[in-house]
C-alpha positions as a printed Julia matrix, in Angstrom:
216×3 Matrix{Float64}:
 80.01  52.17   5.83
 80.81  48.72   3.78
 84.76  47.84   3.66
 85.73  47.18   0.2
 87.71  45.01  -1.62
 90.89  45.66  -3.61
 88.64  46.41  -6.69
 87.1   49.41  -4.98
 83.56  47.95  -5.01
 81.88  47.49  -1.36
 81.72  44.28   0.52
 78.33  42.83   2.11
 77.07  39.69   3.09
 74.91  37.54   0.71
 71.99  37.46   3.59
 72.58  40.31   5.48
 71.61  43.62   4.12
 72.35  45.44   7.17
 75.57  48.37   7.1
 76.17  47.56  10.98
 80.24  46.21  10.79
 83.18  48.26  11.18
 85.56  48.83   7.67
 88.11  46.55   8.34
 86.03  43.69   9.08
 85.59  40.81   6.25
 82.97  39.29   4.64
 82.93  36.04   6.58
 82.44  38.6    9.72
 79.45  40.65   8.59
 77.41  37.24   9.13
 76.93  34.5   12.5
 76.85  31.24  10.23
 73.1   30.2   12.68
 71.69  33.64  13.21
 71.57  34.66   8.8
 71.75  31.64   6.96
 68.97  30.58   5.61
 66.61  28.52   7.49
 64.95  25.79   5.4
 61.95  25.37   8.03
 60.9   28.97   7.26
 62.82  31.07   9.52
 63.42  34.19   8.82
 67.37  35.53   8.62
 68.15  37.01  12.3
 69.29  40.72  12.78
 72.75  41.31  12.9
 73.18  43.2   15.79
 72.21  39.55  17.83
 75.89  38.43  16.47
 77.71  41.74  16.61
 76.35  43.31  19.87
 79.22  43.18  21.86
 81.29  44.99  19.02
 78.82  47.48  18.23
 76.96  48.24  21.64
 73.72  47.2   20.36
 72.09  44.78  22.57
 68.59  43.75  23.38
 67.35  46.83  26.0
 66.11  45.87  29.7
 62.63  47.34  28.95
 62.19  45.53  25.59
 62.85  42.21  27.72
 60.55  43.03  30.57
 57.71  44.26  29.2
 57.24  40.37  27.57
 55.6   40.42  30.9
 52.48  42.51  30.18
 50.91  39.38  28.86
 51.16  37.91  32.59
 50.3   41.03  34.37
 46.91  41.41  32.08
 46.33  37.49  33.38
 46.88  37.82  37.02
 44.18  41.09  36.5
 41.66  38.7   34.47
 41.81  36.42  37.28
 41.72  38.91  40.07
 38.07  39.77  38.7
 37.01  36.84  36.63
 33.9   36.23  38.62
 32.98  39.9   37.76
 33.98  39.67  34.01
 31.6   36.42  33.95
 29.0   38.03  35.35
 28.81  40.63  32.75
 29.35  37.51  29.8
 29.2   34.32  31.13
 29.3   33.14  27.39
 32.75  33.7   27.36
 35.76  31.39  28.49
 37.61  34.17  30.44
 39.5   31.25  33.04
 40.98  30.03  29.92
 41.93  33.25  28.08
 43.29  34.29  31.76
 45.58  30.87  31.67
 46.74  31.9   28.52
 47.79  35.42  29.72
 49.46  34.15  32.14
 51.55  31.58  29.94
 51.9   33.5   27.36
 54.12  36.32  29.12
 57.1   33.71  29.69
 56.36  32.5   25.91
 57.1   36.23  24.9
 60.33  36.34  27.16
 61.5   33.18  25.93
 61.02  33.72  22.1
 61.72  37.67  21.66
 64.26  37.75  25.0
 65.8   34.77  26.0
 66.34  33.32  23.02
 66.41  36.28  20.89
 64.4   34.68  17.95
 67.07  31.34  17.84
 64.28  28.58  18.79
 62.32  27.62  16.32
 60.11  26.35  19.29
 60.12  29.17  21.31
 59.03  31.03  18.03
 56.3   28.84  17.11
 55.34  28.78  20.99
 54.91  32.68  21.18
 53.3   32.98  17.72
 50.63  30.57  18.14
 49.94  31.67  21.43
 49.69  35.03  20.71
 47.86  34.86  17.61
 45.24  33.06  19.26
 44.47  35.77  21.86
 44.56  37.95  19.57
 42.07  37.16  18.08
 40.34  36.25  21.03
 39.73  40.13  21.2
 37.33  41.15  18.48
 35.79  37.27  19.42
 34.45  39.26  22.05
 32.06  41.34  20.32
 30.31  38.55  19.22
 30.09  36.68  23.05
 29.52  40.06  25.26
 27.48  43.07  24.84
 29.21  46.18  25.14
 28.66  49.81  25.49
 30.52  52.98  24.12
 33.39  52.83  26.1
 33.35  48.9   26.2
 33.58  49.11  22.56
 36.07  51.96  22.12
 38.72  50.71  24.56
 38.94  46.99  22.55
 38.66  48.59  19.11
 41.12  50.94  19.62
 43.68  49.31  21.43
 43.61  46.26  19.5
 44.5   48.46  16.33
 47.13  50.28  17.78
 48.9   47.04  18.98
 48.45  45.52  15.24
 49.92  48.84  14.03
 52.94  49.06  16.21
 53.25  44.98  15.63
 53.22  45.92  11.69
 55.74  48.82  12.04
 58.24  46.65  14.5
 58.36  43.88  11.51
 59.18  46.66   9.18
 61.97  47.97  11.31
 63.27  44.25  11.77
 63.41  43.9    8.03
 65.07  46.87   7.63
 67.91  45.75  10.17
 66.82  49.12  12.68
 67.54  47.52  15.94
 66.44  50.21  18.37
 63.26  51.0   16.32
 62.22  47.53  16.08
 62.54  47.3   20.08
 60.41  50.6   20.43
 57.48  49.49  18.02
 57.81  45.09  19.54
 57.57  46.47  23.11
 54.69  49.21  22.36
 52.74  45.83  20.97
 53.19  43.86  24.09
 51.44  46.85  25.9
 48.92  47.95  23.99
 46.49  45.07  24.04
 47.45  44.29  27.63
 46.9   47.72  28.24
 43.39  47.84  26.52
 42.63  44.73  28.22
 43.35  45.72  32.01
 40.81  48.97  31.15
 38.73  47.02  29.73
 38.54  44.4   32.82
 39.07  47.6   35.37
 35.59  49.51  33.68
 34.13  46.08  33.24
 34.74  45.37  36.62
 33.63  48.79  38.28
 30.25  48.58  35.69
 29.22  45.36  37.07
 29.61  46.38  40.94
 27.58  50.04  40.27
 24.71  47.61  38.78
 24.63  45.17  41.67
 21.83  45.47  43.56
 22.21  47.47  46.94
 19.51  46.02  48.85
 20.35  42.54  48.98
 21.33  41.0   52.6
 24.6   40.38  53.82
């Protein structure tokens, strides 16, 4: 609950819309001056519970932080059967989308671990970054032909990844720290989760249609 003041009416901060301090704490403590002022470049206000986690016991969870890595994993599978995937669509740049992978898992740590959100340059890093390959997904339809399972593992798992993205910004908003570590990490697996089925059926497709005759 809110302390209050010796009016009777409840205490909060002016940024922070969050009930996560203890009763006798004051207003100047509900706040960290750099993680919920307001950031004139755009930022949003940071969650509480980065500048109160050692008083409350809410701190960012070992899974949340390694599973930025999913990004990386997805990469080093890309590459392990790019000449496979090109093969199948050789009008696609999968050596670049596979360098990005790869980056992109430290950008993730960086921004949503490391940093917990405080770099406006690790932010901007990780969002462009993964913006860009994620759109690189439905790109795909239009560069490889596909069939029914090609087509179902993309569509869905891109969608379910957007969804849990959608519901982890909600649960950020709403100052629900746990919750919004549940629905972030669930993003960075899904797509790197549809992808490595993808590349794995992709992969296994190709090799059944290679021709058995051939001399080796």
């Amino acid at each position: 609950r809110l302390p209050v003041d010796a009016g009777g009416q409840q205490r909060m901060c002016s940024h922070c819309s969050l009930d996560l301090c203890d009763a006798d704490c004051t207003p100047l403590e509900l706040c960290d001056p750099e993680a919920c002022s307001d950031d004139p470049k755009g930022q949003f206000p940071q969650p509480l519970w980065l500048s109160v986690e050692k008083e409350n016991g809410i701190s960012l969870t070992w899974w949340f932080q390694v599973c930025c890595f999913c990004y990386s994993f997805v990469g080093l599978e890309m590459t392990a059967h790019v000449d496979n995937l090109e093969c199948h669509c050789s009008a696609y740049p999968w050596r670049v989308e596979a360098s990005l992978l790869l980056v992109q898992g430290l950008l993730s740590f960086m921004h949503d671990a490391y940093f917990a959100g405080r770099s406006p340059v690790a932010k901007f890093a990780d969002r462009t970054c993964a913006t860009f390959l994620t759109m690189c997904q439905p790109v795909k339809f239009a560069f490889c032909s596909m069939n029914t399972v090609q087509l179902s593992i993309l569509l869905a798992f891109w969608l379910i990844g957007l969804a849990c993205f959608l519901a982890a910004s909600k649960s950020f908003a709403a100052g629900k720290a746990l919750q919004y570590q549940v629905f972030h990490t669930l993003w960075h697996i899904a797509l790197p989760m549809g992808g490595f089925l993808w590349i794995e059926y992709t992969a296994a497709l190709v090799c059944s249609e290679w021709p058995k005759d051939l001399p080796t």
